[in-house]
Amino acid sequence: MFKPFRTAAVLGAGIMGTQIAAHLANAGLTVHLLDIPAKTSNKNEIVESAFKKALKQSPPIFFTEKTARRVILGNFDEHFHRIADVDWVIEAVVENLAIKQQLMARVEEVIRDDTVVSTNTSGLPINAIAQGRSESFHKRFLGTHFFNPPRYLKLLELIPTKNTSTEVINRMQWFGSLYLGKGVVVAKDTPNFIANRIGMYVTMLGLRALTEQGYTIEEIDTLTGTLVGRPKSATFRTADLVGLDTLLYVAENLYPAIPQDESREIFRVPQLLRKLVETGSLGVKTGQGFYKKQGKEILSINPGTLAYEPAKPMNLGDIEALSQIHDLKKRLHILYQHPGRAGDFFRQLTLNILAYSARRIPEIADSPADIDKAMRWGFGWELGPFEIWDALGFETVLADMKAASIPVPEWVEEEGRGQKAEGRSRFAPTAGRQSVFYSETMALSSLEDEINLTALKADPERTLWQNSEAALLDLGDGVVLYEFRSKGNTLSLQVVNGFNEVLDLLENSEFRGLVIGNDSANFSAGANLAEMGMLAQTGNFQAIANLIVKYQSLLQRIQYFPKPIVAAIVGRALGGGCELVMACPHVVAAAESYIGLVELSVGLIPGAGGIMRMVTWAAERAASESPQHIQPFLRQAFETVGMAKVSNSAYEAQELGFLSPKTKIVMNADRRLDVAKQEVLCLEKTGYTPPPNRNTIMVLGRPAQAMLEQAAYIMQQGGFISEYDRYLAENLAYVMTGGELTAPALVDEDYLLQLERERFLPLLQQSKTQERIMHMLKTKKPLRN
């Protein structure tokens, strides 16, 4: 196994440099961020100014405020010597070959013999940047192309030169995946590498459809967005976000750099794009690009007049019905066969993208797998080009390419002949028959440890139990997985009932333990608001009361279950989902986990143990059971729940009290299920005992309640919360301090759980709470009534 990097230096504090430094700090490295010296007395002024801007970015680039302290600022004049002590140097200065070459010469004079050096360029040849350097330097040099923003976009393209050592490449793959949480793809040293080469081609096709084929901006974005498994920003909203000046710069540099590309002319810049840049319409940063927001209305550019106009009705047929089909592959197949304008556009676009991607092998990558992963991880596609080809049918797509006179590379023709003989899809490798063109480059990657739930669910013998909204899967080695399958992974009645059935099965079987998780982007949206709202509107509050008791009892059962239970979470875990996580005695969390008790935003308070566990957290954080020691932590918990705060990361969730300090946090979210499984095995092997019962929890009574109510009053008077928010906060304060207790006292968990129930149900009967629930269900946004 390789040695992880512990220190790094990032040279250049521009947009990418500061964000790369931040993500390395997120990963636990000590990072020196250096830039050119200012001409003022404070030579750090440039780097300090850039860092201050970075700290204000939204979404935030650091996991917590404390994480930023791992970044040490400096300048090239006074602090360049620091790079002599680092394990990894990343160059991220201006895109100027001569400047980069001069900097590399200076770097070589200072660094250790084992320091890895990389460049984050996206437009210059990697090999040229290291020109003139020693053989030793070349062995430790490569390109590391992070996608912006580095914290949130998964793709990391590694671009070795012909001299980069295999050991360095393997180490970077291993570290990038395991420690930085990246999806790592090895690319060739070609213009724009993999993802941006294909991505630019796709964007230019969209521009041609606008200027030459009569499709509107809205039609193109509809047909290149979530409908086809791509981000909702689609083509033109993405261009506006990136910046039309950036798009122009990339296209103008790419065109002369690819003289051998048979499709080179598609990259010739359209006059529309040039005109928009000339007039300062650069996208989001200037307030207008292809789109412009005017009041509450979104206008789009008329390519003929350059005037911004309201969207015209789309002429795409019954697209709305198609969008309701949940299965993406089925949706794509139907759209591909669609006889109208929508089908014409999708077929033409898809055939060109797939053929172009195929023609780029082995120029930009060695396999279809690498191109697929680059587009999924870099551009957020649900399926990569070759996965789409496979979904549509290999022979169908190949025949349509030939009918349209679209050039197809010889290797595809050969694969087609092989596929005809065997009757198998070419781009989805099968056991005993893996194409050389689909070889995995990341043999040493930690991704070998991933659990593939899709494959598990395809094997009927792995499903041990299921109902309409949940299932129990066999992970092997005596470990089982309880998976939610409800909409939004909500904790519906079916999920809760299923949970109890599964725990009964687990308790009376030879299974070692349980993992709670799924393969969704978000762990759980919490309680099923639609289910609860319907019961409330029909006045069936007894059913709700029964549900709350059942959910509280379930979470208590999970907390004290005799076999190890580990929650494996990623993305959002909100409301009841957060309460479930807090009840699990052991948690494996992806670093990108956003956790919070958000019930007050829908007019409720946590009712399944969330308040009880936050009160416990406050008491346990205090130096003693003295009220004066507990009070500051209780107030912090009150503000956290009262303001419906959601953590910015798993690390911040620990600070807020949603995750325990012993939580296992993984940078690569794809590894969470395997790590959780290994945690179950480890706990069982060492002789598992559940947590001891909390029979004594210190609550602070009426004096603390008055203090919390005063804080809510001040917030309301200051205009930060509404009158109803204050009312909800007072109910929260009542439960958190022990209800009617006149003085501090020791209580048990059941006492606080009963208080939660007593205050939860009356709130649900309030008209303003029901308004908030309905508004959330309709708009996905909170209502402050």
PDB file of N, CA and C in Angstrom, residues 28-61:
ATOM      1  N   GLY A  28      -7.745  16.562   5.318  1.00  0.00           N
ATOM      2  CA  GLY A  28      -6.872  16.447   6.478  1.00  0.00           C
ATOM      3  C   GLY A  28      -5.442  16.856   6.247  1.00  0.00           C
ATOM      4  N   LEU A  29      -5.112  17.373   5.062  1.00  0.00           N
ATOM      5  CA  LEU A  29      -3.741  17.782   4.786  1.00  0.00           C
ATOM      6  C   LEU A  29      -3.469  19.175   5.336  1.00  0.00           C
ATOM      7  N   THR A  30      -2.220  19.419   5.662  1.00  0.00           N
ATOM      8  CA  THR A  30      -1.752  20.782   5.920  1.00  0.00           C
ATOM      9  C   THR A  30      -1.335  21.349   4.571  1.00  0.00           C
ATOM     10  N   VAL A  31      -1.884  22.514   4.219  1.00  0.00           N
ATOM     11  CA  VAL A  31      -1.721  23.036   2.861  1.00  0.00           C
ATOM     12  C   VAL A  31      -1.117  24.433   2.891  1.00  0.00           C
ATOM     13  N   HIS A  32      -0.055  24.623   2.130  1.00  0.00           N
ATOM     14  CA  HIS A  32       0.521  25.951   1.925  1.00  0.00           C
ATOM     15  C   HIS A  32      -0.029  26.513   0.622  1.00  0.00           C
ATOM     16  N   LEU A  33      -0.760  27.624   0.724  1.00  0.00           N
ATOM     17  CA  LEU A  33      -1.318  28.289  -0.455  1.00  0.00           C
ATOM     18  C   LEU A  33      -0.483  29.528  -0.743  1.00  0.00           C
ATOM     19  N   LEU A  34       0.240  29.511  -1.855  1.00  0.00           N
ATOM     20  CA  LEU A  34       1.167  30.594  -2.190  1.00  0.00           C
ATOM     21  C   LEU A  34       0.756  31.271  -3.488  1.00  0.00           C
ATOM     22  N   ASP A  35       1.046  32.570  -3.576  1.00  0.00           N
ATOM     23  CA  ASP A  35       0.808  33.320  -4.814  1.00  0.00           C
ATOM     24  C   ASP A  35       1.887  34.384  -4.953  1.00  0.00           C
ATOM     25  N   ILE A  36       1.820  35.122  -6.049  1.00  0.00           N
ATOM     26  CA  ILE A  36       2.832  36.150  -6.296  1.00  0.00           C
ATOM     27  C   ILE A  36       2.777  37.218  -5.200  1.00  0.00           C
ATOM     28  N   PRO A  37       3.878  37.853  -4.889  1.00  0.00           N
ATOM     29  CA  PRO A  37       3.878  38.884  -3.839  1.00  0.00           C
ATOM     30  C   PRO A  37       3.193  40.166  -4.309  1.00  0.00           C
ATOM     31  N   ALA A  38       2.529  40.815  -3.389  1.00  0.00           N
ATOM     32  CA  ALA A  38       1.935  42.122  -3.704  1.00  0.00           C
ATOM     33  C   ALA A  38       3.025  43.183  -3.718  1.00  0.00           C
ATOM     34  N   LYS A  39       2.750  44.292  -4.359  1.00  0.00           N
ATOM     35  CA  LYS A  39       3.723  45.387  -4.440  1.00  0.00           C
ATOM     36  C   LYS A  39       3.597  46.343  -3.256  1.00  0.00           C
ATOM     37  N   THR A  40       2.778  45.961  -2.288  1.00  0.00           N
ATOM     38  CA  THR A  40       2.594  46.775  -1.076  1.00  0.00           C
ATOM     39  C   THR A  40       3.512  46.242   0.025  1.00  0.00           C
ATOM     40  N   SER A  41       3.453  46.885   1.176  1.00  0.00           N
ATOM     41  CA  SER A  41       4.292  46.442   2.305  1.00  0.00           C
ATOM     42  C   SER A  41       3.895  45.040   2.774  1.00  0.00           C
ATOM     43  N   ASN A  42       2.621  44.697   2.614  1.00  0.00           N
ATOM     44  CA  ASN A  42       2.151  43.357   2.946  1.00  0.00           C
ATOM     45  C   ASN A  42       2.201  42.490   1.697  1.00  0.00           C
ATOM     46  N   LYS A  43       3.259  41.721   1.561  1.00  0.00           N
ATOM     47  CA  LYS A  43       3.418  40.916   0.350  1.00  0.00           C
ATOM     48  C   LYS A  43       2.401  39.782   0.243  1.00  0.00           C
ATOM     49  N   ASN A  44       1.686  39.515   1.316  1.00  0.00           N
ATOM     50  CA  ASN A  44       0.650  38.475   1.300  1.00  0.00           C
ATOM     51  C   ASN A  44      -0.718  39.019   0.901  1.00  0.00           C
ATOM     52  N   GLU A  45      -0.783  40.267   0.526  1.00  0.00           N
ATOM     53  CA  GLU A  45      -2.081  40.899   0.285  1.00  0.00           C
ATOM     54  C   GLU A  45      -2.885  40.176  -0.792  1.00  0.00           C
ATOM     55  N   ILE A  46      -2.236  39.725  -1.857  1.00  0.00           N
ATOM     56  CA  ILE A  46      -2.947  39.062  -2.950  1.00  0.00           C
ATOM     57  C   ILE A  46      -3.543  37.736  -2.491  1.00  0.00           C
ATOM     58  N   VAL A  47      -2.715  36.927  -1.828  1.00  0.00           N
ATOM     59  CA  VAL A  47      -3.202  35.626  -1.389  1.00  0.00           C
ATOM     60  C   VAL A  47      -4.234  35.773  -0.271  1.00  0.00           C
ATOM     61  N   GLU A  48      -4.072  36.746   0.606  1.00  0.00           N
ATOM     62  CA  GLU A  48      -5.034  36.957   1.692  1.00  0.00           C
ATOM     63  C   GLU A  48      -6.387  37.422   1.145  1.00  0.00           C
ATOM     64  N   SER A  49      -6.346  38.296   0.156  1.00  0.00           N
ATOM     65  CA  SER A  49      -7.583  38.779  -0.457  1.00  0.00           C
ATOM     66  C   SER A  49      -8.324  37.638  -1.145  1.00  0.00           C
ATOM     67  N   ALA A  50      -7.579  36.798  -1.864  1.00  0.00           N
ATOM     68  CA  ALA A  50      -8.195  35.662  -2.554  1.00  0.00           C
ATOM     69  C   ALA A  50      -8.803  34.690  -1.554  1.00  0.00           C
ATOM     70  N   PHE A  51      -8.115  34.492  -0.443  1.00  0.00           N
ATOM     71  CA  PHE A  51      -8.593  33.536   0.559  1.00  0.00           C
ATOM     72  C   PHE A  51      -9.843  34.058   1.262  1.00  0.00           C
ATOM     73  N   LYS A  52      -9.895  35.347   1.519  1.00  0.00           N
ATOM     74  CA  LYS A  52     -11.095  35.929   2.142  1.00  0.00           C
ATOM     75  C   LYS A  52     -12.319  35.741   1.246  1.00  0.00           C
ATOM     76  N   LYS A  53     -12.126  35.928  -0.060  1.00  0.00           N
ATOM     77  CA  LYS A  53     -13.232  35.709  -1.001  1.00  0.00           C
ATOM     78  C   LYS A  53     -13.659  34.243  -0.988  1.00  0.00           C
ATOM     79  N   ALA A  54     -12.664  33.364  -0.923  1.00  0.00           N
ATOM     80  CA  ALA A  54     -12.961  31.936  -0.934  1.00  0.00           C
ATOM     81  C   ALA A  54     -13.778  31.534   0.288  1.00  0.00           C
ATOM     82  N   LEU A  55     -13.491  32.135   1.433  1.00  0.00           N
ATOM     83  CA  LEU A  55     -14.213  31.804   2.656  1.00  0.00           C
ATOM     84  C   LEU A  55     -15.689  32.196   2.590  1.00  0.00           C
ATOM     85  N   LYS A  56     -16.025  33.120   1.707  1.00  0.00           N
ATOM     86  CA  LYS A  56     -17.399  33.597   1.589  1.00  0.00           C
ATOM     87  C   LYS A  56     -18.181  32.867   0.500  1.00  0.00           C
ATOM     88  N   GLN A  57     -17.540  31.932  -0.181  1.00  0.00           N
ATOM     89  CA  GLN A  57     -18.202  31.268  -1.296  1.00  0.00           C
ATOM     90  C   GLN A  57     -19.396  30.440  -0.832  1.00  0.00           C
ATOM     91  N   SER A  58     -20.380  30.363  -1.696  1.00  0.00           N
ATOM     92  CA  SER A  58     -21.566  29.561  -1.433  1.00  0.00           C
ATOM     93  C   SER A  58     -21.861  28.716  -2.676  1.00  0.00           C
ATOM     94  N   PRO A  59     -21.984  27.403  -2.529  1.00  0.00           N
ATOM     95  CA  PRO A  59     -21.857  26.646  -1.284  1.00  0.00           C
ATOM     96  C   PRO A  59     -20.433  26.686  -0.746  1.00  0.00           C
ATOM     97  N   PRO A  60     -20.264  26.473   0.552  1.00  0.00           N
ATOM     98  CA  PRO A  60     -18.942  26.622   1.164  1.00  0.00           C
ATOM     99  C   PRO A  60     -17.949  25.591   0.656  1.00  0.00           C
ATOM    100  N   ILE A  61     -16.678  25.977   0.589  1.00  0.00           N
ATOM    101  CA  ILE A  61     -15.655  25.068   0.068  1.00  0.00           C
ATOM    102  C   ILE A  61     -14.952  24.295   1.180  1.00  0.00           C
TER     103      ILE A  61
END
